[in-house]
Coordinates of C-alpha atoms and ligand atoms in Angstrom, one line a residue:
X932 CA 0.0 0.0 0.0
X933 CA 1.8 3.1 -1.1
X934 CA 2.2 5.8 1.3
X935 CA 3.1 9.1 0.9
X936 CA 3.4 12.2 2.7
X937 CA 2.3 15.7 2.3
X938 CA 3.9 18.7 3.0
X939 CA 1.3 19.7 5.2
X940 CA -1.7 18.1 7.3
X941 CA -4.9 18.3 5.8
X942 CA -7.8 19.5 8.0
X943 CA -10.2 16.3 8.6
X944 CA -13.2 18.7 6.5
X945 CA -11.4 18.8 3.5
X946 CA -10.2 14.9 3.4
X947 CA -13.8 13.9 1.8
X948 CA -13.4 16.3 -1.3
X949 CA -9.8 15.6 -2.2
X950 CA -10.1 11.7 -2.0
X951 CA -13.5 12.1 -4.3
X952 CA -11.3 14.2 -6.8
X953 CA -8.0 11.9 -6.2
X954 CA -10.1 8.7 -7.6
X955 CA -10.1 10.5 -11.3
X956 CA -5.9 10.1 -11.5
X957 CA -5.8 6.3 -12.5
X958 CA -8.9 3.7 -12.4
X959 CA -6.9 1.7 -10.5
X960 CA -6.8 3.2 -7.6
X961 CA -9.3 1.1 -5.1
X962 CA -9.3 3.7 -2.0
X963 CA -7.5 6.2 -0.4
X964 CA -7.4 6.8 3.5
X965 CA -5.7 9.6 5.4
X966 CA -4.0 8.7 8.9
X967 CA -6.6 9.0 11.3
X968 CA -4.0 11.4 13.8
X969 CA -1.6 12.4 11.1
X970 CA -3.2 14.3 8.1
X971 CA 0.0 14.1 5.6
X972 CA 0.0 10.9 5.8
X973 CA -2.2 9.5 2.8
X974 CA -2.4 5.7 2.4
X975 CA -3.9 4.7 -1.6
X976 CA -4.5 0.9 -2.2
X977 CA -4.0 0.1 -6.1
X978 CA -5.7 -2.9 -7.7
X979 CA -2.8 -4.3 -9.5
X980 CA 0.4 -5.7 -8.1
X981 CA 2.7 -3.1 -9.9
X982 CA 1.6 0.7 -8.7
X983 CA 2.1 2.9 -11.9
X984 CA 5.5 4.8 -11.3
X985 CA 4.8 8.1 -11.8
X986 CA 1.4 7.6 -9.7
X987 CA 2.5 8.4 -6.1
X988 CA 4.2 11.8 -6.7
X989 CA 1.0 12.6 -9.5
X990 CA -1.6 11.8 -6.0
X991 CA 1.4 14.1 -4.0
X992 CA 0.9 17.4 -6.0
X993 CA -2.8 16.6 -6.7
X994 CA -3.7 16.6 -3.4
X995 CA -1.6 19.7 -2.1
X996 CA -2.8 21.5 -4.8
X997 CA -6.7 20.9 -4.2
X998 CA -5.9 21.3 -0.1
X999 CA -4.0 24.4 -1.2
X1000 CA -7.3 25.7 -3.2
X1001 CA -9.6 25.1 0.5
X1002 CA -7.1 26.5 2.2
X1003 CA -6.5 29.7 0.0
X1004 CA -10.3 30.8 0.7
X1005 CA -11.9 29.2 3.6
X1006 CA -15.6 29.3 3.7
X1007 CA -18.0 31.4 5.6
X1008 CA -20.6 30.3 7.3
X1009 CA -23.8 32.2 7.7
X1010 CA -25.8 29.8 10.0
X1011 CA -25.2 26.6 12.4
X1012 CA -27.4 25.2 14.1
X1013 CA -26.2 22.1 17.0
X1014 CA -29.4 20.8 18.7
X1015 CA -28.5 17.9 20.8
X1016 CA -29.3 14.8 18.7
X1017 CA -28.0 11.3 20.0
X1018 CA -27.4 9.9 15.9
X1019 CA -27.4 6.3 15.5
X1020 CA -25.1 4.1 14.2
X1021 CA -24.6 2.2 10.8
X1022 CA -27.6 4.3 9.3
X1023 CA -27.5 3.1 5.5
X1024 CA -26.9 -0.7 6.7
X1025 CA -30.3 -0.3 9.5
X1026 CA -32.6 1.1 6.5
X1027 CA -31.1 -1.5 4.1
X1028 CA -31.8 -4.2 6.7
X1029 CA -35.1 -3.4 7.6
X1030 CA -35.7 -3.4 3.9
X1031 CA -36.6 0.3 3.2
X1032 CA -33.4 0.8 1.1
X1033 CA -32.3 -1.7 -1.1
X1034 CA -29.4 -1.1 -3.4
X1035 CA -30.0 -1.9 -7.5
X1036 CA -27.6 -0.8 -10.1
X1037 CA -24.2 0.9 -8.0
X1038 CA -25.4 4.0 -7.2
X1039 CA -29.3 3.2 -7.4
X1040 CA -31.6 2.9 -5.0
X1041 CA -35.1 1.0 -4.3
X1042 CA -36.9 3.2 -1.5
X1043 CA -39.8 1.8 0.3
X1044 CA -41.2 2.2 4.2
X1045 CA -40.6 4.7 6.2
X1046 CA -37.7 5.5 4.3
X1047 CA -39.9 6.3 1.3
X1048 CA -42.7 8.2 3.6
X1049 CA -40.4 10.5 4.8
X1050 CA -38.6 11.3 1.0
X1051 CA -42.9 12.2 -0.4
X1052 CA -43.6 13.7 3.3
X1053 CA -40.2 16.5 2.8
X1054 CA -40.5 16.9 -1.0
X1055 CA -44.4 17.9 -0.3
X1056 CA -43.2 20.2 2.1
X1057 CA -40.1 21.5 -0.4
X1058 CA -43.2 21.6 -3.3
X1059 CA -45.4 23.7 -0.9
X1060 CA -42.9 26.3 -0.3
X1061 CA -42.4 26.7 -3.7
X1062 CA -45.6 27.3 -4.0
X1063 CA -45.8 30.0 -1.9
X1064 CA -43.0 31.7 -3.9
X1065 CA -45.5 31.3 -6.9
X1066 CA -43.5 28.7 -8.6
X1067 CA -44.9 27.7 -11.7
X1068 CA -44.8 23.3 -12.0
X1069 CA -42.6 22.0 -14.7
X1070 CA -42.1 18.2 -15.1
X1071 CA -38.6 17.8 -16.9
X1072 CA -37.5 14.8 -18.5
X1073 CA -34.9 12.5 -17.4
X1074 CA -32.8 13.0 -20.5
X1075 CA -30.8 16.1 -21.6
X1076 CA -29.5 16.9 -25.0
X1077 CA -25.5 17.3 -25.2
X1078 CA -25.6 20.4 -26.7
X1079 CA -27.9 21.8 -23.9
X1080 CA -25.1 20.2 -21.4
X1081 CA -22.3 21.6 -23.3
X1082 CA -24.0 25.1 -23.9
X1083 CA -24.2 25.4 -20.1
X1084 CA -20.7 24.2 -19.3
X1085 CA -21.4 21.3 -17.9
X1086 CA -19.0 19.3 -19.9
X1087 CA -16.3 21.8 -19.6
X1088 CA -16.8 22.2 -16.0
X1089 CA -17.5 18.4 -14.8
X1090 CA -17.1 15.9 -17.9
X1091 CA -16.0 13.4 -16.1
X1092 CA -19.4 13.4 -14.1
X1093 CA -21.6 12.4 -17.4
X1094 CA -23.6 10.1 -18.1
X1095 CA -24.2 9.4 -21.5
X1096 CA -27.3 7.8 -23.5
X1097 CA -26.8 5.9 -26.7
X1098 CA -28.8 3.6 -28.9
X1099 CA -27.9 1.1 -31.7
X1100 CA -27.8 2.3 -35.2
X1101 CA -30.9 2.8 -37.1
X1102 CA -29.7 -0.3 -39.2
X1103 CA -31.3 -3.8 -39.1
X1104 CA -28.0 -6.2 -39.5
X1105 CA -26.4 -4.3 -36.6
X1106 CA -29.2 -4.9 -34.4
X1107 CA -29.1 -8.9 -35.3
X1108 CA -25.6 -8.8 -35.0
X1109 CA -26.3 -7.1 -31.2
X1110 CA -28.7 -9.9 -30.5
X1111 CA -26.2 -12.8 -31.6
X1112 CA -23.4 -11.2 -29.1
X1113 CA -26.2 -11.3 -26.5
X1114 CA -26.9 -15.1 -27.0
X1115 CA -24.0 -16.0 -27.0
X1116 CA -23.0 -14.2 -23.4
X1117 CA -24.0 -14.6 -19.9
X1118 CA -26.5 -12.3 -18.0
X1119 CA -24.6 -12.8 -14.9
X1120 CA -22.1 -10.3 -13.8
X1121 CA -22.2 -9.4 -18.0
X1122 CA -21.0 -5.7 -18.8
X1123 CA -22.7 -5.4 -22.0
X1124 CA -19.7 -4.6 -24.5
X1125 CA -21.0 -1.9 -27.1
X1126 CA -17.7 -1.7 -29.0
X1127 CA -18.3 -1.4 -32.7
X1128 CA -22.3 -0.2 -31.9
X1129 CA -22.6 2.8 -30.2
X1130 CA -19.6 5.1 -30.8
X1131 CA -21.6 8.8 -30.4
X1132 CA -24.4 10.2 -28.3
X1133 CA -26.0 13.0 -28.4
X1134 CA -28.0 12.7 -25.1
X1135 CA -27.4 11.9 -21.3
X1136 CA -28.9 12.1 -18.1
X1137 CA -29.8 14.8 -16.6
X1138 CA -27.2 15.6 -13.8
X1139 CA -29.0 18.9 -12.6
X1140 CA -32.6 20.3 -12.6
X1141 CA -32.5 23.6 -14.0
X1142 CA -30.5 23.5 -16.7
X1143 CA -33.9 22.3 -18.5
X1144 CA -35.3 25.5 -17.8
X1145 CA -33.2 27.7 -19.1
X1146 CA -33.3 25.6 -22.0
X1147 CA -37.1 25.9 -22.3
X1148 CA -36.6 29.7 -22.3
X1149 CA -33.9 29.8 -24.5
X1150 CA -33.6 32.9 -26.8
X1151 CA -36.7 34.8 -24.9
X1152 CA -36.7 38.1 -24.4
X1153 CA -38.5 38.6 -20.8
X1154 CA -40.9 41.4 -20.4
X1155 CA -39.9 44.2 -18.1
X1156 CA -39.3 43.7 -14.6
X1157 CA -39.6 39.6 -15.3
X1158 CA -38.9 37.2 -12.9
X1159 CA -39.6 34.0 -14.0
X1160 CA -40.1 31.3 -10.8
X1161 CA -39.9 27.6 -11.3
X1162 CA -40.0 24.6 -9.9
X1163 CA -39.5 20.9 -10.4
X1164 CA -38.5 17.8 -9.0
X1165 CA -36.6 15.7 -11.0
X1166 CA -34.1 12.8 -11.2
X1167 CA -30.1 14.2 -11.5
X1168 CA -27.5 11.7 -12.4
X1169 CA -23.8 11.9 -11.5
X1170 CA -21.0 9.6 -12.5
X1171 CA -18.9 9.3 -9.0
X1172 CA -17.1 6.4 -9.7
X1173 CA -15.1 5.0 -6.8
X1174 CA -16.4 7.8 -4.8
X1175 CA -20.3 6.2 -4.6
X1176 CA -20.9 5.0 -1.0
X1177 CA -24.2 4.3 0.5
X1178 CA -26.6 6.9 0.2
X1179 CA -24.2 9.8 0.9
X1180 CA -22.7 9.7 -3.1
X1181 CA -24.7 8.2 -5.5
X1182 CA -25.0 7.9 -9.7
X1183 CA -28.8 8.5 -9.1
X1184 CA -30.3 11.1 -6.6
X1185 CA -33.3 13.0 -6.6
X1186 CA -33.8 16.8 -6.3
X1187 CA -36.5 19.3 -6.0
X1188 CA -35.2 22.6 -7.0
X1189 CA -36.8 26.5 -6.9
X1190 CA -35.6 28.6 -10.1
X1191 CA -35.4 32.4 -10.4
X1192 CA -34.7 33.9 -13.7
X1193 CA -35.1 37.4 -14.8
X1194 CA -34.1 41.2 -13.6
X1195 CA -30.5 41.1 -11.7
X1196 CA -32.4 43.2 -8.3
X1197 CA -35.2 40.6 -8.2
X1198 CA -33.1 37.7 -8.8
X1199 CA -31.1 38.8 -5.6
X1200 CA -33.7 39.4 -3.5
X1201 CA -35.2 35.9 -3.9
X1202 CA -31.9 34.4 -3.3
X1203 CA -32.1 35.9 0.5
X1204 CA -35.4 34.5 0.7
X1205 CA -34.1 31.1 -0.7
X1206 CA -31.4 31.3 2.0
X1207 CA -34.1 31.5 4.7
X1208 CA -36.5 28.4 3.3
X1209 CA -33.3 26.6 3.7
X1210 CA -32.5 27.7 6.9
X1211 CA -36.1 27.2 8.3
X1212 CA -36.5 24.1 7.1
X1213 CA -33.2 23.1 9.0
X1214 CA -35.1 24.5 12.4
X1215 CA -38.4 22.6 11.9
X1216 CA -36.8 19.6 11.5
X1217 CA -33.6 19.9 14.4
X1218 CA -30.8 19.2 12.2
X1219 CA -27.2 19.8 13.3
X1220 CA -26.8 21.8 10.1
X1221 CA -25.0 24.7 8.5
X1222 CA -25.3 26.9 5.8
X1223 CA -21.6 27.9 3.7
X1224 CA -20.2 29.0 1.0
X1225 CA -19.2 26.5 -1.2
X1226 CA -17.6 25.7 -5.0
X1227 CA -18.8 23.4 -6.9
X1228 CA -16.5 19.7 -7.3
X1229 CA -14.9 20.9 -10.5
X1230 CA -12.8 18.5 -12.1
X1231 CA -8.9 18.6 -10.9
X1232 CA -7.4 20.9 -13.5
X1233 CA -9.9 23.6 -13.3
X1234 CA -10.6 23.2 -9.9
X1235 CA -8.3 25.8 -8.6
X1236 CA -9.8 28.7 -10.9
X1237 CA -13.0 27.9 -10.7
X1238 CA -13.5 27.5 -6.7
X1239 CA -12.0 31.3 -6.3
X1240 CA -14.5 32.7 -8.6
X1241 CA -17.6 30.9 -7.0
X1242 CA -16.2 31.5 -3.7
X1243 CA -14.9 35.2 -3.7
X1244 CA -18.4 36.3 -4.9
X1245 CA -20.6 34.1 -2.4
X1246 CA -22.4 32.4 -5.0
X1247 CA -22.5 29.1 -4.0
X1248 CA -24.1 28.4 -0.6
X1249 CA -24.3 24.7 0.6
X1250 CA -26.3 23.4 3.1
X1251 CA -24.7 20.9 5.6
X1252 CA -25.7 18.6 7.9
X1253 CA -23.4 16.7 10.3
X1254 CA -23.4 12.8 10.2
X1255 CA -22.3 11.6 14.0
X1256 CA -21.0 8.0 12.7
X1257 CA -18.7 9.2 9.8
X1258 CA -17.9 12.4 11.6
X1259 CA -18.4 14.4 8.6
X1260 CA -20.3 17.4 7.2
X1261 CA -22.6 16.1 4.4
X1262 CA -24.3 18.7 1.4
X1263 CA -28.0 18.4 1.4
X1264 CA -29.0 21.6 -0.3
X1265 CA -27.9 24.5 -2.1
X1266 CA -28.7 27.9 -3.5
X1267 CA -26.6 28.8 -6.1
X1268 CA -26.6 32.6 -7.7
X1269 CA -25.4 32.0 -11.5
X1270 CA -25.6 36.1 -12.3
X1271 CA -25.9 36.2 -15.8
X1272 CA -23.9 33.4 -16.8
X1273 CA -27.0 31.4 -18.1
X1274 CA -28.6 34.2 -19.8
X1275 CA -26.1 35.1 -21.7
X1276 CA -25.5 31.4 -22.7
X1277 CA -28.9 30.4 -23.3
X1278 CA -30.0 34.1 -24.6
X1279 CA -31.7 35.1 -22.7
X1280 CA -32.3 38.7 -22.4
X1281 CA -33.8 41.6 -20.7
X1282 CA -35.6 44.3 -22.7
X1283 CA -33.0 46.3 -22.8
X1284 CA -30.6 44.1 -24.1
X1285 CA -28.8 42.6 -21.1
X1286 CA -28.7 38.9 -20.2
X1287 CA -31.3 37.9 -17.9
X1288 CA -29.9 36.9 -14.2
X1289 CA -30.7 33.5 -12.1
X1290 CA -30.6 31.7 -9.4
X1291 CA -31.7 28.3 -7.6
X1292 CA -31.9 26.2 -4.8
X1293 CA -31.8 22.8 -4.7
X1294 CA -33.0 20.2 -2.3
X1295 CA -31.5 17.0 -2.0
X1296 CA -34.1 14.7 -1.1
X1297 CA -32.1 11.5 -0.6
X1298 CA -29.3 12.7 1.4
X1299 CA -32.3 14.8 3.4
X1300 CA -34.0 11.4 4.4
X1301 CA -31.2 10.3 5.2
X1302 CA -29.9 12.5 7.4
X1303 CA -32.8 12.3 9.3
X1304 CA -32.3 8.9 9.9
X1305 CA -28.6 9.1 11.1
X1306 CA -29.3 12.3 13.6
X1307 CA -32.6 11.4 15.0
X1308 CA -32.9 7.3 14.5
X1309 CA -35.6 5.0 13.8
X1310 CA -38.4 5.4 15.5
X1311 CA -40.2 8.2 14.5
X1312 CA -42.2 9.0 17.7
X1313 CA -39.0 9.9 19.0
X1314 CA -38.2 12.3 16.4
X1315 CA -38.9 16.4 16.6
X1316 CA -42.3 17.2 16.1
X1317 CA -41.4 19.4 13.3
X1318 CA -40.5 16.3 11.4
X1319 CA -43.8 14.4 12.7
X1320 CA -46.0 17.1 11.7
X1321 CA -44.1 16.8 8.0
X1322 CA -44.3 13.2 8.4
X1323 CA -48.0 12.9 9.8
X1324 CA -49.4 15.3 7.0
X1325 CA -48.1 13.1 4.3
X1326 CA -49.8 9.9 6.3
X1327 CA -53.0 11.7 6.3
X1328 CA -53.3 12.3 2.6
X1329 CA -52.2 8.7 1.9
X1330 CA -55.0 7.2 4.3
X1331 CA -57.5 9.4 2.9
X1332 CA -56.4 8.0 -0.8
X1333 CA -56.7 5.0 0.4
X1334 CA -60.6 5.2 1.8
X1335 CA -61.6 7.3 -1.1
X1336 CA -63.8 4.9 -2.7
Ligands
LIG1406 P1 -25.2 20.7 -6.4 O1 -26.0 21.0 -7.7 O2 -25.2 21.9 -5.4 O3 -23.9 20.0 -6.6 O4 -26.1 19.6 -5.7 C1 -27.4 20.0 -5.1 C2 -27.8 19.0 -4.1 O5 -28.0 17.7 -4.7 C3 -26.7 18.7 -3.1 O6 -26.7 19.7 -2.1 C4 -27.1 17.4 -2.5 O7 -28.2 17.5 -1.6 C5 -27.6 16.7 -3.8 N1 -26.6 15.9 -4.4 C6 -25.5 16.3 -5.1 N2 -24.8 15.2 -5.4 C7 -25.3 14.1 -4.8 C8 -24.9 12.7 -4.8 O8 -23.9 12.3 -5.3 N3 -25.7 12.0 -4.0 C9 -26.8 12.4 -3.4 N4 -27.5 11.6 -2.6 N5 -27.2 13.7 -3.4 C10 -26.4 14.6 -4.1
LIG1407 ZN1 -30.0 24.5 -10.4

């Protein structure tokens, strides 16, 4: 196991991001883990025998360099909140046990129970305050066209993140010949090989929600003093490779996000108010929780660049919540202020010529549920009763489906 040793420790609350970013040098590397008492000392374990050579020293100056970019801007924090909650332990393996969670393809999820009341109980509370912000309900679909991901930076900005959709060609002999490869191999433990079939795409998942807005608006001019308010909640999908653990990183997660769009003024003032759902949604439900700036996991080369822009204007705040077993702040929410970036890229303008502004929040319903489960346990008549009123409400409106002749 190859060990090497940084110039300086690294703070236990930046270990998280720089082994997620670390796993992108080789596809070899199986797992990283920092001393538990000495923070320059980083362990890797490699899957072959033979550790590339150049390897070591490349993980060396990778990982200074992205502990030199947290360190060169720490983040602010405009909100904790520490109520006293006992956590329980092994969350994920309790909810898989009992049978609520059940993991399908790596990095998927099956959600029934409690764990599944809870997710429809929050987002119902998440859709309601959206609501109230006069959101207008979009249902967006699972796939995104490249071009709308490459218009909005996404492939510039996280490529290796994507998750791309193809199909066989339009051509009858290369869909027998598809077939014959598939009779002739196993299902079990098969990883379809599409070499020679599928060698473009010009779709993949959706890893956000409101790039599909801005989309649907794209080339508008907004009337005066527009401010466009959305909302949606929709699947995102991430490629986190050896990063994906439990439900804490996953390839498939669920979102509900709020979107602003329109005159720079309004735009900001609905961010504040963002900022406050956020934060009293945090209070109803007692979660030891903050809310920081943040940047956005940028892959390694650009990561530097990138995280002091989003950083030195506050435009990224994330909302955290502490998990007791791992130790560990956890992102469960956003708001993110994009300025004009999306206007201008998706033209979409003001009357007077300039780019319209936006902003949105996000909601991470997964990692919400499960957080919920890891500060406050399993038995949900000991939980706060801001979470049992959430909870109750959505048990209500299911009964009442069900006696609804
Ligand atoms: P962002 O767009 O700020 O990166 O992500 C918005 C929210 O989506 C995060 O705050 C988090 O709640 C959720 N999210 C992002 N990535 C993942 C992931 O890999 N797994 C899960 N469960 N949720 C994620
Ligand atoms: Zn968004």
């Amino acid at each position: 196991v190859p060990e090497i040793i940084l110039e300086q420790p690294v703070p236990r609350e930046f270990q998280p991001e720089i082994v997620k970013n670390l796993y992108w040098l080789d596809g070899g590397i199986e797992s990283f883990a920092f001393d538990a008492t000495d923070g320059r000392r980083l362990s890797f374990g490699y899957r072959k025998a033979a550790v590339p050579e150049h390897l070591p020293l490349r993980v060396k100056q990778s990982a200074e360099r992205l502990a030199r970019s947290l360190r060169a801007i720490p983040s602010k924090t405009l909100f904790e909140l520490k109520p006293a909650n006992a956590g329980c332990a092994a969350p994920y393996d309790q909810l898989v046990q009992r049978g609520w969670v059940r993991p399908a393809a790596h990095g998927t999820h099956v959600y029934r129970g409690l764990f599944l009341d809870l997710f429809l109980a929050l987002d119902a509370q998440f859709r309601q305050a959206a609501l109230r912000l006069e959101a207008e309900e979009y249902k967006f679909p699972a796939i995104i066209p490249m071009e709308t991901l490459a218009r909005a930076g996404y492939l510039n900005s996280f490529p290796h993140n994507a998750n791309f959709v193809c199909h066989l060609p339009e051509q009858a002999e290369a869909v027998e010949r598809f077939k014959d490869r598939m009779k002739s191999s196993s299902p079990e433990g098969a990883t379809l090989s599409l070499d020679g079939f599928c060698t473009h795409s010009a779709t993949a998942l959706s890893p956000t929600v409101c790039y599909h807005f801005y989309q649907t608006h794209a080339g508008q001019t907004l009337p005066a003093d527009a401010l466009l308010t959305a909302t949606a909640l929709s699947p995102c999908y991430r490629y986190e490779g050896k990063a994906m653990r439990g439900l804490r990183r996953l390839r498939e997660f669920t979102m509900r996000e709020i979107i602003f769009l329109g005159e720079p003024t309004l735009v900001q003032k609905r961010r504040e108010a963002l900022i406050s759902l956020q934060r009293e949604l945090l209070e109803r439900c007692q979660l030891h929780s903050a809310i920081r700036t943040a940047s956005d996991p940028f892959f390694l080369d650009d990561y530097d660049k990138k995280r002091v822009f989003q950083m030195s204007f506050d435009l990224k705040h994330e909302v955290q919540a502490w998990l007791p077993e791992e130790q560990e702040w956890l992102a469960i929410g956003s708001v993110n202020h994009h300025q004009d970036h999306f206007g201008k890229v998706f033209g979409i303008t003001l009357p007077e010529g300039m780019p319209a502004q936006s902003c949105c929040l996000g909601f991470g319903l997964d990692r919400w549920c499960m957080t919920i489960f890891a500060q406050h346990g399993f038995d949900p008549n000991c939980w706060p009763e801001g979470v049992r009123v959430i909870l109750d409400a959505h048990r209500r409106h299911t009964a009442a489906l069900k006696t609804a002749a």
